[in-house]
Amino acid sequence: MTLVHTPGTEAGLLAPTAPGPSPAFRTAPEDPPMTDAATVFVATCDLAGQVRGRAVPSSDQGSALRSGTGWVPADLAISAFGPIADNVFGSRGDLRLVPDPATGVDIPADGDAPALRLYLADQTLPDGDPWPCCPRTFLRDAVEELRERTGIEVVAAIEHEFVLGGLPVSQPFSLQRFRQAEPFGSDLVRLLEQAGLQPENWLPEYGDGQFEITLRPGPALAAADRAVLLKELVRDLARRRGLPVSFAPLLAPDGVGNGVHLHLSLRDAEGRPVLFDPARPGRLSALGARFSAGILRHTPALTAWTAPSPVSFLRLTPHRWSAGGIFLAERNRESLLRICPTTQLAGGDPAAQFNLEYRAADATANPWLALGVLLRAGLEGLVRDYDEPTVWPEDTDASVLDGVPALPSSLEEALHALESDDVVRSWFDPQLLATHLSVKRSELAQLAGLDETARIRKVADVY
Ligand code: GLU
Ligand code: MG
């Protein structure tokens, strides 16, 4: 059976649910989990997509879970390359980094590298109230508001591409490259499984030394948490194996890009999929079309969050299979929003598999913010009842798609689009918005005067 949407709701929205429990943090367990590690690292992910935090002795794990560790508001203004950007916080103020027990992962001891327990944290005010600039809280609030206003639950999966350096030349997608990356690949898959990240595919990709890892879908916050953790686990293992690794959007001007693709499906309160309608263009439900319209309408501003490095827009050009323009299409890897395929093998249910893929993201983004802005934009499409967008069929001639609206051609343009989009601006605490603009402009200024190759190199050194 396929479910389209609850009949009788004029705008095609699902019945709103009663307001759920307040989005308070999960209660810390009475007894913190056992760990062999001497230290427990409590981390956040910032506007540069960097994971920063501090460690406590593991004997203090219980207290860290209950009351967090110290943190500083101005840390949010640290640019990707190190220097701190101009910011409204200055030297004043204090925060707590309060770990979410659900995010805990163990990195086992390995040779000389000691074990580590790692948690992702919410940034709170000293009294425990949410900090309005916390990126993780931004996503949690977006999920909550979508649920309260429409009854929709989000299921998401985030795919990452990256390049391993130092491997011999090999064929795209080849078993040869897969084996060259051993034992890293097998160790990575095992580590991700043990850490509960639910790896799905580990594959040699198209570009030189390029690989991709996909994780199983899960609730939005968990999917974004896993994206933060995945990159750190990959980097940590590669470091231990002496393999240079980069998630940077590009490693050479004419090279193959490393994308981050965000997959979204929407469910009603009973868990029934609501994006699928086999009678409509692209099999996309009316609700799904309006959700997509929200993303398409606000794309230029969204990219300031989803592809926010000084070189991200070199990847987002046509004929790279990244995102060649602002359009929604069935099974087309040039689209911004791709309607993904389904399979009926082994009795698979198309409605349950049906999902939309947002392709204009990369690993320089903060996953909580990237996913959060997509959900906010989709919600605007639903509640403001945006016009349904064109769904380009799979057999659309490529020449037709040359005429679709272009993505911003640079980070400067994306930041300008963000400043000009009152709807998108309204989603953010003014201090968070101002800090993001300042950090991103500082990163642009730090690379000013460098040619394309040198800018790509600087970004690759960090990601
Ligand atoms: N490497 C492409 C990108 O930059 C994606 C290729 C694919 O479809 O997997 O997004
Ligand atoms: Mg890929």
Coordinates of C-alpha atoms and ligand atoms in Angstrom, one line a residue:
M1 CA 0.0 0.0 0.0
T2 CA 1.3 3.5 -0.7
L3 CA 0.3 6.5 1.2
V4 CA 0.2 9.9 -0.3
H5 CA -1.0 12.2 2.4
T6 CA -3.8 12.4 4.9
P7 CA -6.9 13.4 2.9
G8 CA -8.9 16.4 4.1
T9 CA -6.1 18.7 5.0
E10 CA -6.5 21.4 2.5
A11 CA -2.8 22.2 1.9
G12 CA -2.0 18.6 1.8
L13 CA -0.2 18.7 5.1
L14 CA -0.5 16.0 7.6
A15 CA -2.4 16.6 10.8
P16 CA -0.2 18.5 13.2
T17 CA 0.8 16.5 16.2
A18 CA 0.3 17.8 19.7
P19 CA 3.4 19.6 20.8
G20 CA 5.9 16.9 21.8
P21 CA 8.0 17.0 24.9
S22 CA 10.3 20.0 25.0
P23 CA 13.4 19.4 23.0
A24 CA 15.4 19.0 26.2
F25 CA 18.6 17.1 26.2
R26 CA 18.5 13.4 26.8
T27 CA 19.0 12.6 30.5
A28 CA 22.4 11.4 31.4
P29 CA 22.5 7.8 32.5
E30 CA 23.0 7.1 36.1
D31 CA 26.0 4.9 35.4
P32 CA 28.1 6.2 32.5
P33 CA 29.1 3.5 30.0
M34 CA 32.3 1.6 30.8
T35 CA 35.3 2.6 28.7
D36 CA 39.0 1.5 28.5
A37 CA 39.9 5.0 27.4
A38 CA 41.8 7.3 29.7
T39 CA 40.0 10.3 28.3
V40 CA 36.5 11.3 27.1
F41 CA 36.4 14.0 24.4
V42 CA 33.4 16.2 24.3
A43 CA 33.0 17.9 20.9
T44 CA 31.0 20.3 18.8
C45 CA 31.1 21.1 15.1
D46 CA 31.4 24.7 14.2
L47 CA 30.6 27.0 11.2
A48 CA 33.8 25.9 9.4
G49 CA 32.6 22.3 9.8
Q50 CA 35.5 21.7 12.2
V51 CA 35.1 19.4 15.2
R52 CA 36.5 21.1 18.3
G53 CA 36.1 20.4 22.0
R54 CA 37.9 19.3 25.1
A55 CA 38.6 16.1 27.0
V56 CA 38.0 15.1 30.6
P57 CA 39.5 12.1 32.4
S58 CA 37.2 9.1 31.9
S59 CA 36.7 9.0 35.7
D60 CA 34.8 12.3 35.2
Q61 CA 32.6 10.9 32.4
G62 CA 29.5 10.9 34.6
S63 CA 29.9 14.4 35.7
A64 CA 30.6 15.6 32.1
L65 CA 27.4 13.9 31.0
R66 CA 25.4 15.6 33.6
S67 CA 26.9 19.1 33.6
G68 CA 29.1 19.3 30.5
T69 CA 32.4 20.9 30.1
G70 CA 33.3 24.6 29.7
W71 CA 33.2 26.3 26.3
V72 CA 33.5 29.8 24.9
P73 CA 31.0 31.7 22.7
A74 CA 33.8 33.2 20.5
D75 CA 34.9 29.7 19.6
L76 CA 32.1 29.8 17.1
A77 CA 34.0 32.5 15.1
I78 CA 37.1 30.4 14.5
S79 CA 37.7 30.3 10.8
A80 CA 38.6 27.1 8.9
F81 CA 42.2 28.3 8.7
G82 CA 42.7 29.1 12.4
P83 CA 42.4 32.8 12.9
I84 CA 39.3 34.0 14.7
A85 CA 36.9 36.2 12.7
D86 CA 35.4 39.5 14.0
N87 CA 32.6 38.5 16.2
V88 CA 30.0 39.9 18.6
F89 CA 31.0 37.7 21.5
G90 CA 34.6 39.0 22.2
S91 CA 36.3 37.9 25.3
R92 CA 33.2 37.7 27.4
G93 CA 30.7 34.9 28.2
D94 CA 30.8 31.2 28.9
L95 CA 29.0 28.2 27.7
R96 CA 28.7 24.5 28.6
L97 CA 29.3 21.7 26.1
V98 CA 26.8 19.1 27.2
P99 CA 27.3 15.7 25.7
D100 CA 24.3 13.8 24.3
P101 CA 24.7 10.3 25.7
A102 CA 23.2 8.9 22.5
T103 CA 26.2 10.1 20.4
G104 CA 28.9 8.3 22.3
V105 CA 31.4 6.2 20.3
D106 CA 34.5 4.3 21.2
I107 CA 37.6 4.3 19.2
P108 CA 39.5 1.2 20.4
A109 CA 43.2 1.3 21.2
D110 CA 45.3 0.6 18.1
G111 CA 49.1 0.2 18.3
D112 CA 50.4 3.3 20.0
A113 CA 47.2 5.2 19.7
P114 CA 45.2 4.9 22.9
A115 CA 41.5 4.3 23.1
L116 CA 39.1 7.3 23.1
R117 CA 35.5 7.8 24.0
L118 CA 34.0 10.6 21.9
Y119 CA 30.7 12.5 22.4
L120 CA 28.9 15.2 20.5
A121 CA 27.5 18.0 22.6
D122 CA 24.9 20.7 22.6
Q123 CA 26.2 24.1 23.5
T124 CA 24.2 25.5 26.4
L125 CA 24.2 28.6 28.6
P126 CA 25.7 28.0 32.0
D127 CA 22.2 27.4 33.5
G128 CA 21.6 24.7 30.9
D129 CA 19.2 26.6 28.6
P130 CA 19.9 26.1 24.9
W131 CA 22.4 28.6 23.4
P132 CA 20.6 30.2 20.5
C133 CA 23.7 30.0 18.3
C134 CA 24.3 26.2 18.8
P135 CA 24.3 24.5 15.4
R136 CA 23.0 21.2 16.8
T137 CA 20.2 23.0 18.5
F138 CA 19.3 24.7 15.2
L139 CA 18.7 21.2 13.6
R140 CA 16.8 19.9 16.7
D141 CA 14.5 23.0 16.6
A142 CA 14.0 22.6 12.8
V143 CA 13.0 18.9 13.3
E144 CA 10.7 19.9 16.1
E145 CA 9.0 22.7 14.3
L146 CA 8.4 20.6 11.2
R147 CA 6.8 18.0 13.4
E148 CA 4.7 20.4 15.3
R149 CA 3.4 22.3 12.3
T150 CA 3.0 19.4 9.8
G151 CA 3.1 16.1 11.7
I152 CA 6.1 15.1 9.5
E153 CA 9.1 13.1 10.7
V154 CA 12.3 13.2 8.7
V155 CA 14.4 10.2 7.9
A156 CA 17.8 11.2 6.4
A157 CA 21.1 9.7 5.2
I158 CA 24.2 11.6 4.4
E159 CA 26.8 10.2 1.9
H160 CA 30.4 11.3 1.8
E161 CA 33.1 11.1 -0.9
F162 CA 36.8 11.5 0.0
V163 CA 40.2 10.9 -1.5
L164 CA 42.9 8.7 0.0
G165 CA 46.4 9.9 -1.0
G166 CA 49.4 7.8 -1.7
L167 CA 47.7 5.0 -3.6
P168 CA 48.9 3.8 -7.0
V169 CA 47.0 4.9 -10.1
S170 CA 43.9 2.7 -10.5
Q171 CA 40.7 2.4 -12.4
P172 CA 37.4 4.1 -11.3
F173 CA 35.1 1.8 -9.2
S174 CA 37.7 -1.0 -9.5
L175 CA 38.3 -3.9 -7.3
Q176 CA 42.0 -3.0 -7.8
R177 CA 41.5 0.3 -5.9
F178 CA 39.3 -1.3 -3.3
R179 CA 42.1 -3.7 -2.5
Q180 CA 44.8 -1.1 -2.6
A181 CA 43.0 0.7 0.2
E182 CA 43.2 -2.4 2.4
P183 CA 43.4 -3.0 5.3
F184 CA 42.1 0.6 5.8
G185 CA 38.7 -0.2 4.2
S186 CA 38.0 -3.3 6.2
D187 CA 39.2 -1.6 9.4
L188 CA 37.0 1.4 8.6
V189 CA 33.9 -0.6 8.0
R190 CA 34.5 -2.6 11.2
L191 CA 35.1 0.6 13.2
L192 CA 31.9 2.2 11.9
E193 CA 29.9 -0.9 12.6
Q194 CA 31.2 -1.1 16.2
A195 CA 30.5 2.6 16.6
G196 CA 26.9 2.1 15.6
L197 CA 27.2 4.3 12.5
Q198 CA 25.6 1.6 10.3
P199 CA 27.7 1.6 7.2
E200 CA 25.8 0.6 4.1
N201 CA 28.2 0.9 1.1
W202 CA 32.0 1.3 1.0
L203 CA 33.1 1.8 -2.6
P204 CA 36.0 3.0 -4.8
E205 CA 34.6 6.1 -6.6
Y206 CA 35.3 7.7 -10.0
G207 CA 38.1 10.2 -9.2
D208 CA 41.8 9.3 -8.5
G209 CA 42.1 7.7 -5.1
Q210 CA 38.4 8.6 -4.5
F211 CA 36.2 6.6 -2.2
E212 CA 32.6 6.9 -0.9
I213 CA 30.9 5.7 2.3
T214 CA 27.2 5.6 2.8
L215 CA 25.4 5.1 6.1
R216 CA 21.9 3.7 6.7
P217 CA 19.1 6.3 7.0
G218 CA 18.0 7.4 10.4
P219 CA 16.2 10.2 12.2
A220 CA 17.5 13.6 11.1
L221 CA 19.5 14.5 14.2
A222 CA 21.1 11.0 14.3
A223 CA 21.9 11.2 10.6
A224 CA 23.7 14.6 11.0
D225 CA 25.5 13.4 14.2
R226 CA 26.7 10.4 12.2
A227 CA 28.0 12.7 9.4
V228 CA 30.0 14.7 12.0
L229 CA 31.4 11.5 13.5
L230 CA 32.0 9.7 10.2
K231 CA 34.5 12.3 9.0
E232 CA 36.4 12.2 12.3
L233 CA 36.5 8.4 12.4
V234 CA 37.8 8.3 8.8
R235 CA 40.4 10.9 9.5
D236 CA 41.5 9.3 12.7
L237 CA 41.9 5.9 11.2
A238 CA 43.7 7.3 8.1
R239 CA 46.1 9.2 10.4
R240 CA 46.9 6.0 12.3
R241 CA 47.5 4.2 9.0
G242 CA 49.7 6.9 7.6
L243 CA 47.3 7.6 4.7
P244 CA 46.6 11.2 3.7
V245 CA 42.9 11.8 3.4
S246 CA 40.8 14.7 2.1
F247 CA 37.1 15.5 2.1
A248 CA 37.8 18.8 0.4
P249 CA 35.2 19.7 -2.4
L250 CA 38.0 19.7 -5.0
L251 CA 41.7 18.7 -5.0
A252 CA 42.5 20.2 -8.5
P253 CA 40.6 22.7 -10.6
D254 CA 39.7 20.2 -13.3
G255 CA 39.6 17.2 -10.9
V256 CA 36.6 15.2 -9.7
G257 CA 34.7 16.7 -6.8
N258 CA 34.1 15.2 -3.3
G259 CA 30.4 15.7 -2.7
V260 CA 28.2 15.3 0.3
H261 CA 24.7 14.2 -0.7
L262 CA 21.9 14.5 1.8
H263 CA 19.0 12.1 1.3
L264 CA 15.6 12.9 2.8
S265 CA 12.4 11.0 3.1
L266 CA 9.4 12.2 5.1
R267 CA 7.1 10.1 7.2
D268 CA 3.8 10.8 8.9
A269 CA 3.4 10.3 12.7
E270 CA 2.6 6.6 12.1
G271 CA 5.9 6.2 10.1
R272 CA 4.2 5.9 6.7
P273 CA 6.1 7.4 3.8
V274 CA 4.5 10.6 2.4
L275 CA 6.8 11.6 -0.5
F276 CA 5.6 8.8 -2.9
D277 CA 2.6 9.0 -5.3
P278 CA 2.9 6.8 -8.4
A279 CA 0.2 8.8 -10.2
R280 CA 2.2 12.0 -10.2
P281 CA 5.2 13.4 -12.2
G282 CA 8.4 11.7 -10.9
R283 CA 6.2 9.7 -8.5
L284 CA 6.6 12.7 -6.1
S285 CA 3.6 13.5 -4.0
A286 CA 2.0 16.9 -3.9
L287 CA 3.4 17.3 -0.4
G288 CA 6.9 16.3 -1.6
A289 CA 6.6 18.7 -4.6
R290 CA 5.9 21.7 -2.3
F291 CA 8.6 20.6 0.2
S292 CA 11.0 20.6 -2.8
A293 CA 9.7 24.0 -3.9
G294 CA 10.9 25.4 -0.6
I295 CA 14.4 24.1 -1.1
L296 CA 14.5 25.2 -4.8
R297 CA 13.2 28.7 -4.1
H298 CA 15.8 29.4 -1.4
T299 CA 18.8 27.4 -2.9
P300 CA 21.1 30.4 -3.4
A301 CA 20.9 31.3 0.3
L302 CA 21.0 27.7 1.4
T303 CA 24.3 27.1 -0.4
A304 CA 25.9 29.6 2.0
W305 CA 25.4 26.9 4.6
T306 CA 25.7 23.7 2.6
A307 CA 28.7 24.5 0.4
P308 CA 30.4 27.2 2.5
S309 CA 34.1 27.1 1.6
P310 CA 36.0 29.6 -0.7
V311 CA 36.3 26.8 -3.3
S312 CA 33.0 25.0 -2.9
F313 CA 31.5 26.7 -5.9
L314 CA 34.3 25.4 -8.2
R315 CA 32.7 22.0 -7.7
L316 CA 29.1 23.2 -8.3
T317 CA 29.3 23.7 -12.0
P318 CA 27.6 21.7 -14.8
H319 CA 28.9 18.4 -16.2
R320 CA 30.6 17.3 -13.0
W321 CA 27.7 15.3 -11.6
S322 CA 27.7 17.5 -8.6
A323 CA 24.8 19.9 -9.0
G324 CA 24.8 21.7 -12.4
G325 CA 21.8 24.0 -11.8
I326 CA 18.8 24.6 -9.6
F327 CA 16.3 21.9 -10.7
L328 CA 14.4 18.9 -9.5
A329 CA 14.7 15.8 -11.7
E330 CA 14.1 12.1 -11.7
R331 CA 17.3 10.1 -11.4
N332 CA 19.6 12.8 -12.8
R333 CA 23.0 13.4 -11.2
E334 CA 23.2 16.9 -12.6
S335 CA 20.2 18.0 -10.6
L336 CA 20.2 19.9 -7.3
L337 CA 17.4 17.7 -6.0
R338 CA 17.5 14.2 -7.4
I339 CA 14.5 11.8 -7.1
C340 CA 16.3 8.6 -6.3
P341 CA 15.6 5.2 -7.8
T342 CA 13.8 2.4 -6.0
T343 CA 14.0 -1.3 -6.5
Q344 CA 11.3 -4.0 -6.3
L345 CA 13.9 -6.8 -6.0
A346 CA 13.3 -9.0 -3.0
G347 CA 9.8 -7.5 -2.6
G348 CA 11.1 -3.9 -2.0
D349 CA 8.4 -1.3 -1.4
P350 CA 9.0 1.8 -3.6
A351 CA 7.1 4.1 -1.2
A352 CA 9.4 3.1 1.7
Q353 CA 12.6 3.6 -0.3
F354 CA 11.5 6.8 -2.2
N355 CA 13.7 9.7 -1.3
L356 CA 15.1 13.1 -2.4
E357 CA 18.8 13.8 -2.6
Y358 CA 20.2 17.3 -2.2
R359 CA 23.5 17.4 -4.0
A360 CA 24.9 20.9 -3.5
A361 CA 26.6 20.2 -0.2
D362 CA 30.2 19.3 0.7
A363 CA 32.2 18.4 3.8
T364 CA 33.2 22.0 4.6
A365 CA 29.6 22.4 5.8
N366 CA 28.3 21.8 9.3
P367 CA 26.0 18.8 8.9
W368 CA 23.5 20.0 11.6
L369 CA 23.2 23.4 9.8
A370 CA 23.2 21.9 6.3
L371 CA 20.3 19.5 7.1
G372 CA 18.6 22.1 9.3
V373 CA 18.4 24.7 6.5
L374 CA 17.0 22.0 4.1
L375 CA 14.2 21.2 6.6
R376 CA 13.5 24.8 7.2
A377 CA 13.2 25.5 3.5
G378 CA 11.0 22.5 2.9
L379 CA 8.7 23.7 5.7
E380 CA 8.4 27.1 4.1
G381 CA 7.4 25.4 0.9
L382 CA 4.7 23.5 2.8
V383 CA 3.3 26.3 5.0
R384 CA 3.6 29.1 2.4
D385 CA 2.2 26.8 -0.2
Y386 CA 4.8 27.5 -2.8
D387 CA 3.9 26.6 -6.4
E388 CA 4.9 23.1 -7.4
P389 CA 8.2 23.0 -9.3
T390 CA 8.8 21.3 -12.6
V391 CA 9.9 17.7 -12.2
W392 CA 12.2 17.0 -15.1
P393 CA 11.7 13.4 -16.3
E394 CA 14.6 11.1 -16.6
D395 CA 14.7 11.3 -20.4
T396 CA 14.9 15.1 -20.5
D397 CA 17.5 16.2 -23.1
A398 CA 20.6 17.7 -21.5
S399 CA 20.3 20.7 -23.7
V400 CA 17.0 21.6 -22.1
L401 CA 18.6 21.6 -18.7
D402 CA 21.2 24.2 -19.8
G403 CA 18.4 26.7 -19.4
V404 CA 17.6 26.0 -15.7
P405 CA 18.5 28.7 -13.1
A406 CA 22.2 28.6 -12.1
L407 CA 23.7 28.1 -8.7
P408 CA 25.7 30.9 -7.2
S409 CA 29.1 31.0 -8.9
S410 CA 31.0 31.8 -5.7
L411 CA 30.8 31.9 -2.0
E412 CA 30.6 35.7 -2.1
E413 CA 27.5 35.4 -4.3
A414 CA 26.0 32.8 -1.9
L415 CA 26.6 35.0 1.1
H416 CA 25.0 37.9 -0.7
A417 CA 22.0 35.7 -1.5
L418 CA 21.8 34.8 2.2
E419 CA 21.8 38.4 3.2
S420 CA 19.1 39.2 0.6
D421 CA 16.7 36.3 1.6
D422 CA 14.6 37.6 4.4
V423 CA 12.9 34.2 4.8
V424 CA 16.1 32.3 5.3
R425 CA 17.6 35.1 7.5
S426 CA 14.5 34.8 9.8
W427 CA 15.4 31.2 10.8
F428 CA 18.6 32.3 12.6
D429 CA 19.5 34.0 15.8
P430 CA 21.0 37.3 14.6
Q431 CA 24.3 36.5 16.3
L432 CA 24.5 33.1 14.6
L433 CA 23.8 34.7 11.2
A434 CA 26.3 37.5 11.8
T435 CA 29.0 35.1 13.0
H436 CA 28.5 32.9 9.9
L437 CA 28.8 35.8 7.5
S438 CA 31.9 37.1 9.4
V439 CA 33.6 33.7 9.5
K440 CA 33.0 33.0 5.8
R441 CA 34.1 36.5 4.7
S442 CA 37.2 36.1 6.9
E443 CA 38.0 32.8 5.1
L444 CA 37.6 34.5 1.7
A445 CA 39.9 37.3 2.8
Q446 CA 42.5 34.9 4.1
L447 CA 42.7 33.3 0.6
A448 CA 42.4 36.5 -1.4
G449 CA 45.1 37.0 -4.0
L450 CA 45.8 33.3 -4.4
D451 CA 45.1 31.6 -7.7
E452 CA 42.6 28.8 -8.0
T453 CA 45.1 26.0 -7.5
A454 CA 46.5 27.6 -4.4
R455 CA 43.1 28.2 -2.9
I456 CA 42.1 24.6 -3.5
R457 CA 45.3 23.5 -1.8
K458 CA 44.7 25.7 1.3
V459 CA 41.2 24.3 1.7
A460 CA 42.4 20.7 1.1
D461 CA 45.0 21.2 3.9
V462 CA 42.2 21.8 6.3
Y463 CA 39.6 19.3 5.2
Ligands
GLU1 N1 31.6 13.4 -7.2 C1 30.3 13.9 -7.5 C2 30.1 15.2 -6.6 O1 30.9 16.0 -6.6 C3 29.1 12.9 -7.2 C4 29.2 11.7 -8.1 C5 28.1 10.7 -7.7 O2 27.0 10.9 -8.2 O3 28.3 9.9 -6.9 O4 29.0 15.4 -6.0
MG2 MG 29.3 9.2 -5.3

